[in-house]
PDB file of C-alpha atoms in Angstrom:
ATOM      1  CA  UNK A  57      72.417 107.102 125.371  1.00 65.00           C
ATOM      2  CA  UNK A  58      71.715 107.248 121.635  1.00 64.00           C
ATOM      3  CA  UNK A  59      71.126 103.952 119.968  1.00 90.00           C
ATOM      4  CA  UNK A  60      70.670 101.993 116.822  1.00 95.00           C
ATOM      5  CA  UNK A  61      68.915  98.753 117.655  1.00 95.00           C
ATOM      6  CA  UNK A  62      68.825  95.697 115.452  1.00 95.00           C
ATOM      7  CA  UNK A  63      66.052  93.284 116.289  1.00 88.00           C
ATOM      8  CA  UNK A  64      68.077  90.064 116.293  1.00 90.00           C
ATOM      9  CA  UNK A  65      71.694  89.266 117.142  1.00 92.00           C
ATOM     10  CA  UNK A  66      71.647  85.812 115.559  1.00 95.00           C
ATOM     11  CA  UNK A  67      69.331  84.290 112.966  1.00 96.00           C
ATOM     12  CA  UNK A  68      69.294  80.943 111.210  1.00 97.00           C
ATOM     13  CA  UNK A  69      67.062  80.663 108.167  1.00 97.00           C
ATOM     14  CA  UNK A  70      66.468  78.095 105.461  1.00 97.00           C
ATOM     15  CA  UNK A  71      67.220  78.608 101.792  1.00 97.00           C
ATOM     16  CA  UNK A  72      64.258  80.189 100.036  1.00 97.00           C
ATOM     17  CA  UNK A  73      62.762  81.774 103.139  1.00 97.00           C
ATOM     18  CA  UNK A  74      61.803  85.442 103.184  1.00 97.00           C
ATOM     19  CA  UNK A  75      63.836  87.154 105.882  1.00 97.00           C
ATOM     20  CA  UNK A  76      63.207  90.492 107.591  1.00 97.00           C
ATOM     21  CA  UNK A  77      65.947  92.366 109.444  1.00 97.00           C
ATOM     22  CA  UNK A  78      64.717  95.310 111.463  1.00 96.00           C
ATOM     23  CA  UNK A  79      66.606  98.401 112.549  1.00 97.00           C
ATOM     24  CA  UNK A  80      65.386 101.236 114.755  1.00 97.00           C
ATOM     25  CA  UNK A  81      67.236 104.448 115.694  1.00 95.00           C
ATOM     26  CA  UNK A  82      66.295 106.987 118.341  1.00 93.00           C
ATOM     27  CA  UNK A  83      68.438 109.905 117.176  1.00 88.00           C
ATOM     28  CA  UNK A  84      66.004 111.420 114.660  1.00 89.00           C
ATOM     29  CA  UNK A  85      68.587 110.822 111.934  1.00 89.00           C
ATOM     30  CA  UNK A  86      67.609 111.326 108.331  1.00 89.00           C
ATOM     31  CA  UNK A  87      70.047 108.832 106.850  1.00 91.00           C
ATOM     32  CA  UNK A  88      69.979 105.094 107.423  1.00 94.00           C
ATOM     33  CA  UNK A  89      72.112 102.365 105.886  1.00 95.00           C
ATOM     34  CA  UNK A  90      72.329  98.605 105.586  1.00 97.00           C
ATOM     35  CA  UNK A  91      75.752  97.001 105.194  1.00 96.00           C
ATOM     36  CA  UNK A  92      77.040  93.496 105.162  1.00 96.00           C
ATOM     37  CA  UNK A  93      80.444  92.621 106.541  1.00 93.00           C
ATOM     38  CA  UNK A  94      82.411  89.667 105.212  1.00 91.00           C
ATOM     39  CA  UNK A  95      86.029  88.776 106.040  1.00 84.00           C
ATOM     40  CA  UNK A  96      88.484  90.490 103.700  1.00 82.00           C
ATOM     41  CA  UNK A  97      85.754  92.532 102.033  1.00 86.00           C
ATOM     42  CA  UNK A  98      85.092  95.152 104.668  1.00 86.00           C
ATOM     43  CA  UNK A  99      81.727  96.861 104.804  1.00 91.00           C
ATOM     44  CA  UNK A 100      79.681  96.746 101.636  1.00 92.00           C
ATOM     45  CA  UNK A 101      76.651  98.980 101.239  1.00 93.00           C
ATOM     46  CA  UNK A 102      73.430  97.191 100.330  1.00 96.00           C
ATOM     47  CA  UNK A 103      70.857 100.003 100.468  1.00 96.00           C
ATOM     48  CA  UNK A 104      70.488 103.373 102.073  1.00 93.00           C
ATOM     49  CA  UNK A 105      67.705 105.837 102.726  1.00 94.00           C
ATOM     50  CA  UNK A 106      67.935 109.592 103.195  1.00 89.00           C
ATOM     51  CA  UNK A 107      64.286 110.165 104.024  1.00 89.00           C
ATOM     52  CA  UNK A 108      61.059 108.376 104.804  1.00 91.00           C
ATOM     53  CA  UNK A 109      59.894 106.269 101.857  1.00 88.00           C
ATOM     54  CA  UNK A 110      63.098 107.095  99.984  1.00 90.00           C
ATOM     55  CA  UNK A 111      65.651 104.417  99.165  1.00 93.00           C
ATOM     56  CA  UNK A 112      68.733 104.137  97.029  1.00 92.00           C
ATOM     57  CA  UNK A 113      70.689 101.088  95.912  1.00 93.00           C
ATOM     58  CA  UNK A 114      74.138 100.649  97.262  1.00 92.00           C
ATOM     59  CA  UNK A 115      76.938  98.556  95.828  1.00 90.00           C
ATOM     60  CA  UNK A 116      75.377  95.109  96.274  1.00 95.00           C
ATOM     61  CA  UNK A 117      71.546  95.391  96.212  1.00 96.00           C
ATOM     62  CA  UNK A 118      70.832  92.168  94.327  1.00 96.00           C
ATOM     63  CA  UNK A 119      68.649  89.801  96.310  1.00 96.00           C
ATOM     64  CA  UNK A 120      67.661  92.478  98.813  1.00 97.00           C
ATOM     65  CA  UNK A 121      64.980  95.091  99.221  1.00 97.00           C
ATOM     66  CA  UNK A 122      64.276  97.682 101.915  1.00 97.00           C
ATOM     67  CA  UNK A 123      61.416  99.532 103.491  1.00 96.00           C
ATOM     68  CA  UNK A 124      61.337 102.839 105.344  1.00 96.00           C
ATOM     69  CA  UNK A 125      57.799 103.728 106.345  1.00 95.00           C
ATOM     70  CA  UNK A 126      58.829 105.716 109.420  1.00 95.00           C
ATOM     71  CA  UNK A 127      61.869 107.880 110.025  1.00 94.00           C
ATOM     72  CA  UNK A 128      63.168 105.757 112.871  1.00 96.00           C
ATOM     73  CA  UNK A 129      62.812 102.341 111.221  1.00 97.00           C
ATOM     74  CA  UNK A 130      64.665 100.829 108.268  1.00 97.00           C
ATOM     75  CA  UNK A 131      64.004  97.234 107.307  1.00 97.00           C
ATOM     76  CA  UNK A 132      66.116  94.963 105.127  1.00 98.00           C
ATOM     77  CA  UNK A 133      64.309  92.155 103.315  1.00 98.00           C
ATOM     78  CA  UNK A 134      65.869  89.081 101.777  1.00 97.00           C
ATOM     79  CA  UNK A 135      63.217  88.035  99.300  1.00 94.00           C
ATOM     80  CA  UNK A 136      64.432  84.452  98.988  1.00 97.00           C
ATOM     81  CA  UNK A 137      67.380  83.709 101.222  1.00 97.00           C
ATOM     82  CA  UNK A 138      70.372  81.945  99.723  1.00 97.00           C
ATOM     83  CA  UNK A 139      73.505  80.505 101.330  1.00 97.00           C
ATOM     84  CA  UNK A 140      75.655  83.287  99.846  1.00 96.00           C
ATOM     85  CA  UNK A 141      73.703  85.739 101.972  1.00 98.00           C
ATOM     86  CA  UNK A 142      75.148  84.242 105.114  1.00 97.00           C
ATOM     87  CA  UNK A 143      76.908  87.234 106.644  1.00 96.00           C
ATOM     88  CA  UNK A 144      77.018  89.855 109.381  1.00 95.00           C
ATOM     89  CA  UNK A 145      74.463  92.578 108.654  1.00 97.00           C
ATOM     90  CA  UNK A 146      74.992  96.032 110.086  1.00 96.00           C
ATOM     91  CA  UNK A 147      72.547  98.899 110.228  1.00 97.00           C
ATOM     92  CA  UNK A 148      73.743 102.480 110.676  1.00 95.00           C
ATOM     93  CA  UNK A 149      72.283 105.942 110.864  1.00 93.00           C
ATOM     94  CA  UNK A 150      73.710 109.425 110.432  1.00 89.00           C
ATOM     95  CA  UNK A 151      72.703 113.024 110.326  1.00 80.00           C
ATOM     96  CA  UNK A 152      73.729 115.130 107.324  1.00 69.00           C
ATOM     97  CA  UNK A 153      74.289 118.005 109.731  1.00 65.00           C
ATOM     98  CA  UNK A 154      77.283 116.341 111.310  1.00 62.00           C
ATOM     99  CA  UNK A 155      80.511 117.609 109.813  1.00 57.00           C
ATOM    100  CA  UNK A 156      82.395 114.471 110.688  1.00 63.00           C
ATOM    101  CA  UNK A 157      79.983 112.232 108.738  1.00 64.00           C
ATOM    102  CA  UNK A 158      79.811 110.073 111.837  1.00 76.00           C
ATOM    103  CA  UNK A 159      77.773 106.933 111.647  1.00 88.00           C
ATOM    104  CA  UNK A 160      76.191 105.179 114.591  1.00 91.00           C
ATOM    105  CA  UNK A 161      75.980 101.452 114.068  1.00 94.00           C
ATOM    106  CA  UNK A 162      73.795  98.790 115.578  1.00 95.00           C
ATOM    107  CA  UNK A 163      75.346  95.681 117.109  1.00 94.00           C
ATOM    108  CA  UNK A 164      74.770  93.641 113.981  1.00 95.00           C
ATOM    109  CA  UNK A 165      72.782  90.552 113.023  1.00 95.00           C
ATOM    110  CA  UNK A 166      74.704  87.381 112.275  1.00 95.00           C
ATOM    111  CA  UNK A 167      72.559  85.615 109.656  1.00 97.00           C
ATOM    112  CA  UNK A 168      73.182  82.020 108.674  1.00 97.00           C
ATOM    113  CA  UNK A 169      71.271  80.580 105.726  1.00 97.00           C
ATOM    114  CA  UNK A 170      71.244  76.786 105.620  1.00 97.00           C
TER     115      UNK A 170
ATOM    116  CA  UNK B 102      87.186  99.680  92.140  1.00 56.00           C
ATOM    117  CA  UNK B 103      88.009  99.890  95.811  1.00 57.00           C
ATOM    118  CA  UNK B 104      89.145 103.455  96.454  1.00 89.00           C
ATOM    119  CA  UNK B 105      90.172 102.965 100.063  1.00 92.00           C
ATOM    120  CA  UNK B 106      92.637 100.176 100.693  1.00 93.00           C
ATOM    121  CA  UNK B 107      93.917  98.552 103.818  1.00 95.00           C
ATOM    122  CA  UNK B 108      96.500  96.115 102.581  1.00 91.00           C
ATOM    123  CA  UNK B 109      97.274  94.405 105.872  1.00 94.00           C
ATOM    124  CA  UNK B 110      94.503  92.004 106.912  1.00 94.00           C
ATOM    125  CA  UNK B 111      96.061  91.588 110.336  1.00 96.00           C
ATOM    126  CA  UNK B 112      98.727  92.999 112.625  1.00 97.00           C
ATOM    127  CA  UNK B 113     100.161  91.624 115.849  1.00 98.00           C
ATOM    128  CA  UNK B 114     101.822  93.985 118.355  1.00 98.00           C
ATOM    129  CA  UNK B 115     103.256  93.546 121.826  1.00 98.00           C
ATOM    130  CA  UNK B 116     101.405  95.274 124.636  1.00 97.00           C
ATOM    131  CA  UNK B 117     102.961  98.653 125.418  1.00 97.00           C
ATOM    132  CA  UNK B 118     104.491  99.077 121.972  1.00 98.00           C
ATOM    133  CA  UNK B 119     103.260 101.250 119.111  1.00 98.00           C
ATOM    134  CA  UNK B 120     100.640  99.945 116.681  1.00 98.00           C
ATOM    135  CA  UNK B 121     100.619 101.467 113.198  1.00 98.00           C
ATOM    136  CA  UNK B 122      97.699 100.757 110.904  1.00 98.00           C
ATOM    137  CA  UNK B 123      97.895 101.915 107.312  1.00 98.00           C
ATOM    138  CA  UNK B 124      95.373 103.037 104.732  1.00 97.00           C
ATOM    139  CA  UNK B 125      95.843 104.120 101.123  1.00 97.00           C
ATOM    140  CA  UNK B 126      93.375 105.875  98.878  1.00 95.00           C
ATOM    141  CA  UNK B 127      93.188 106.448  95.162  1.00 93.00           C
ATOM    142  CA  UNK B 128      90.927 109.478  94.830  1.00 87.00           C
ATOM    143  CA  UNK B 129      92.770 112.757  95.391  1.00 86.00           C
ATOM    144  CA  UNK B 130      89.399 114.499  95.814  1.00 85.00           C
ATOM    145  CA  UNK B 131      88.829 112.825  99.183  1.00 87.00           C
ATOM    146  CA  UNK B 132      88.993 115.566 101.791  1.00 86.00           C
ATOM    147  CA  UNK B 133      88.079 113.792 105.002  1.00 90.00           C
ATOM    148  CA  UNK B 134      88.989 110.478 106.547  1.00 93.00           C
ATOM    149  CA  UNK B 135      87.659 108.499 109.464  1.00 93.00           C
ATOM    150  CA  UNK B 136      88.801 105.508 111.499  1.00 96.00           C
ATOM    151  CA  UNK B 137      86.354 103.114 113.095  1.00 95.00           C
ATOM    152  CA  UNK B 138      87.001 100.314 115.538  1.00 96.00           C
ATOM    153  CA  UNK B 139      84.992  97.107 115.658  1.00 94.00           C
ATOM    154  CA  UNK B 140      84.868  94.382 118.282  1.00 94.00           C
ATOM    155  CA  UNK B 141      83.410  90.958 117.430  1.00 88.00           C
ATOM    156  CA  UNK B 142      79.608  90.815 117.636  1.00 81.00           C
ATOM    157  CA  UNK B 143      79.396  94.612 117.885  1.00 88.00           C
ATOM    158  CA  UNK B 144      78.929  97.383 115.363  1.00 91.00           C
ATOM    159  CA  UNK B 145      81.840  99.666 114.430  1.00 93.00           C
ATOM    160  CA  UNK B 146      82.344 102.743 116.580  1.00 92.00           C
ATOM    161  CA  UNK B 147      83.873 106.025 115.500  1.00 91.00           C
ATOM    162  CA  UNK B 148      87.449 106.465 116.709  1.00 94.00           C
ATOM    163  CA  UNK B 149      89.122 109.487 115.138  1.00 94.00           C
ATOM    164  CA  UNK B 150      89.012 111.553 111.968  1.00 93.00           C
ATOM    165  CA  UNK B 151      91.146 113.968 109.998  1.00 94.00           C
ATOM    166  CA  UNK B 152      90.443 116.694 107.486  1.00 91.00           C
ATOM    167  CA  UNK B 153      92.678 117.123 104.452  1.00 90.00           C
ATOM    168  CA  UNK B 154      93.622 120.608 105.646  1.00 92.00           C
ATOM    169  CA  UNK B 155      95.581 118.945 108.440  1.00 93.00           C
ATOM    170  CA  UNK B 156      98.367 116.417 108.410  1.00 95.00           C
ATOM    171  CA  UNK B 157      97.901 115.192 111.960  1.00 97.00           C
ATOM    172  CA  UNK B 158      95.114 114.764 114.486  1.00 96.00           C
ATOM    173  CA  UNK B 159      95.640 113.477 117.989  1.00 97.00           C
ATOM    174  CA  UNK B 160      93.221 112.149 120.588  1.00 95.00           C
ATOM    175  CA  UNK B 161      94.813 110.606 123.633  1.00 97.00           C
ATOM    176  CA  UNK B 162      96.691 107.463 122.640  1.00 98.00           C
ATOM    177  CA  UNK B 163      95.426 107.689 119.065  1.00 98.00           C
ATOM    178  CA  UNK B 164      97.009 109.814 116.340  1.00 98.00           C
ATOM    179  CA  UNK B 165      96.153 109.855 112.667  1.00 98.00           C
ATOM    180  CA  UNK B 166      98.662 111.125 110.121  1.00 98.00           C
ATOM    181  CA  UNK B 167      97.761 112.153 106.595  1.00 97.00           C
ATOM    182  CA  UNK B 168     100.218 112.312 103.695  1.00 96.00           C
ATOM    183  CA  UNK B 169      98.272 113.796 100.807  1.00 95.00           C
ATOM    184  CA  UNK B 170     101.066 113.554  98.267  1.00 94.00           C
ATOM    185  CA  UNK B 171     101.336 109.819  98.899  1.00 96.00           C
ATOM    186  CA  UNK B 172      97.558 109.383  99.320  1.00 95.00           C
ATOM    187  CA  UNK B 173      98.274 107.592 102.555  1.00 97.00           C
ATOM    188  CA  UNK B 174      97.081 107.808 106.104  1.00 97.00           C
ATOM    189  CA  UNK B 175      98.073 105.929 109.198  1.00 98.00           C
ATOM    190  CA  UNK B 176      96.654 105.390 112.666  1.00 98.00           C
ATOM    191  CA  UNK B 177      99.153 105.219 115.519  1.00 98.00           C
ATOM    192  CA  UNK B 178      98.217 103.763 118.888  1.00 98.00           C
ATOM    193  CA  UNK B 179     100.695 104.429 121.679  1.00 97.00           C
ATOM    194  CA  UNK B 180     100.988 102.563 123.971  1.00 97.00           C
ATOM    195  CA  UNK B 181      98.999  99.597 122.717  1.00 98.00           C
ATOM    196  CA  UNK B 182      96.700  97.944 125.253  1.00 97.00           C
ATOM    197  CA  UNK B 183      94.885  94.586 125.216  1.00 96.00           C
ATOM    198  CA  UNK B 184      91.548  96.389 124.792  1.00 96.00           C
ATOM    199  CA  UNK B 185      92.801  97.759 121.487  1.00 98.00           C
ATOM    200  CA  UNK B 186      92.504  94.299 119.943  1.00 98.00           C
ATOM    201  CA  UNK B 187      89.810  94.808 117.319  1.00 97.00           C
ATOM    202  CA  UNK B 188      89.269  95.319 113.602  1.00 96.00           C
ATOM    203  CA  UNK B 189      90.041  98.846 112.424  1.00 97.00           C
ATOM    204  CA  UNK B 190      88.417 100.331 109.340  1.00 96.00           C
ATOM    205  CA  UNK B 191      89.412 103.463 107.533  1.00 95.00           C
ATOM    206  CA  UNK B 192      86.755 105.300 105.531  1.00 93.00           C
ATOM    207  CA  UNK B 193      86.272 108.393 103.393  1.00 91.00           C
ATOM    208  CA  UNK B 194      83.151 110.259 102.247  1.00 86.00           C
ATOM    209  CA  UNK B 195      82.162 109.321  98.733  1.00 81.00           C
ATOM    210  CA  UNK B 196      82.860 112.254  96.431  1.00 69.00           C
ATOM    211  CA  UNK B 197      79.429 112.283  94.796  1.00 67.00           C
ATOM    212  CA  UNK B 198      77.520 112.076  98.042  1.00 65.00           C
ATOM    213  CA  UNK B 199      77.664 114.069 101.234  1.00 57.00           C
ATOM    214  CA  UNK B 200      76.688 111.203 103.495  1.00 71.00           C
ATOM    215  CA  UNK B 201      77.970 107.962 102.034  1.00 82.00           C
ATOM    216  CA  UNK B 202      81.261 106.523 103.197  1.00 88.00           C
ATOM    217  CA  UNK B 203      83.662 104.313 101.269  1.00 89.00           C
ATOM    218  CA  UNK B 204      85.250 101.709 103.528  1.00 91.00           C
ATOM    219  CA  UNK B 205      88.520  99.872 103.552  1.00 93.00           C
ATOM    220  CA  UNK B 206      88.565  96.104 104.087  1.00 92.00           C
ATOM    221  CA  UNK B 207      89.752  96.454 107.664  1.00 94.00           C
ATOM    222  CA  UNK B 208      92.847  95.406 109.623  1.00 96.00           C
ATOM    223  CA  UNK B 209      92.581  93.045 112.564  1.00 96.00           C
ATOM    224  CA  UNK B 210      94.865  94.249 115.350  1.00 98.00           C
ATOM    225  CA  UNK B 211      95.981  91.716 117.951  1.00 98.00           C
ATOM    226  CA  UNK B 212      97.730  92.994 121.057  1.00 98.00           C
ATOM    227  CA  UNK B 213      99.873  90.323 122.691  1.00 96.00           C
ATOM    228  CA  UNK B 214     100.339  90.430 126.484  1.00 91.00           C
TER     229      UNK B 214
END
């Protein structure tokens, strides 16, 4: 069964901490994405990557950075966590060969910054 | 500017009846649409899609209708079941990218027993 795995389901971090969210996919997908989901705002794209070591800013990149050293792994970094970064974080991957643009999502990481 | 809009944050439907979830879009260049379903504490999963060359696509209890002139699509679930209670997102590929999706805000569907 194909999977996108996010390392943590729940995290609680203190303001100012550096936070790492890890995502691994086993489908050999080129594209990987980080979203955050907030009530009433839907899914907002933070960063995406279409190849190893490549990254592009999404709609809300401020306060975040990413790393993609290997094709299967895409990491989201909160340089200095703030309370407004409390959210559900979702990682997804996709293949550009798929006509239906289908994304496979991980189960999400619920991050609380206190 | 949100180009895909789901104007109903929530919808409550009796079990066995039809659920209709709506989505509007502003960009007439969109040529493909997808619906995803999301349970709490899980990632969204792909449900059904439709190409702009069609006006209807059916998969079991789920049917998506597309009205291009009105820039409107709808997801029909018949009959609604308790397991359909979830948040439903509609999405469309971003015009300037062949792999980025633009997402609606989602509609929370509650099926009452």
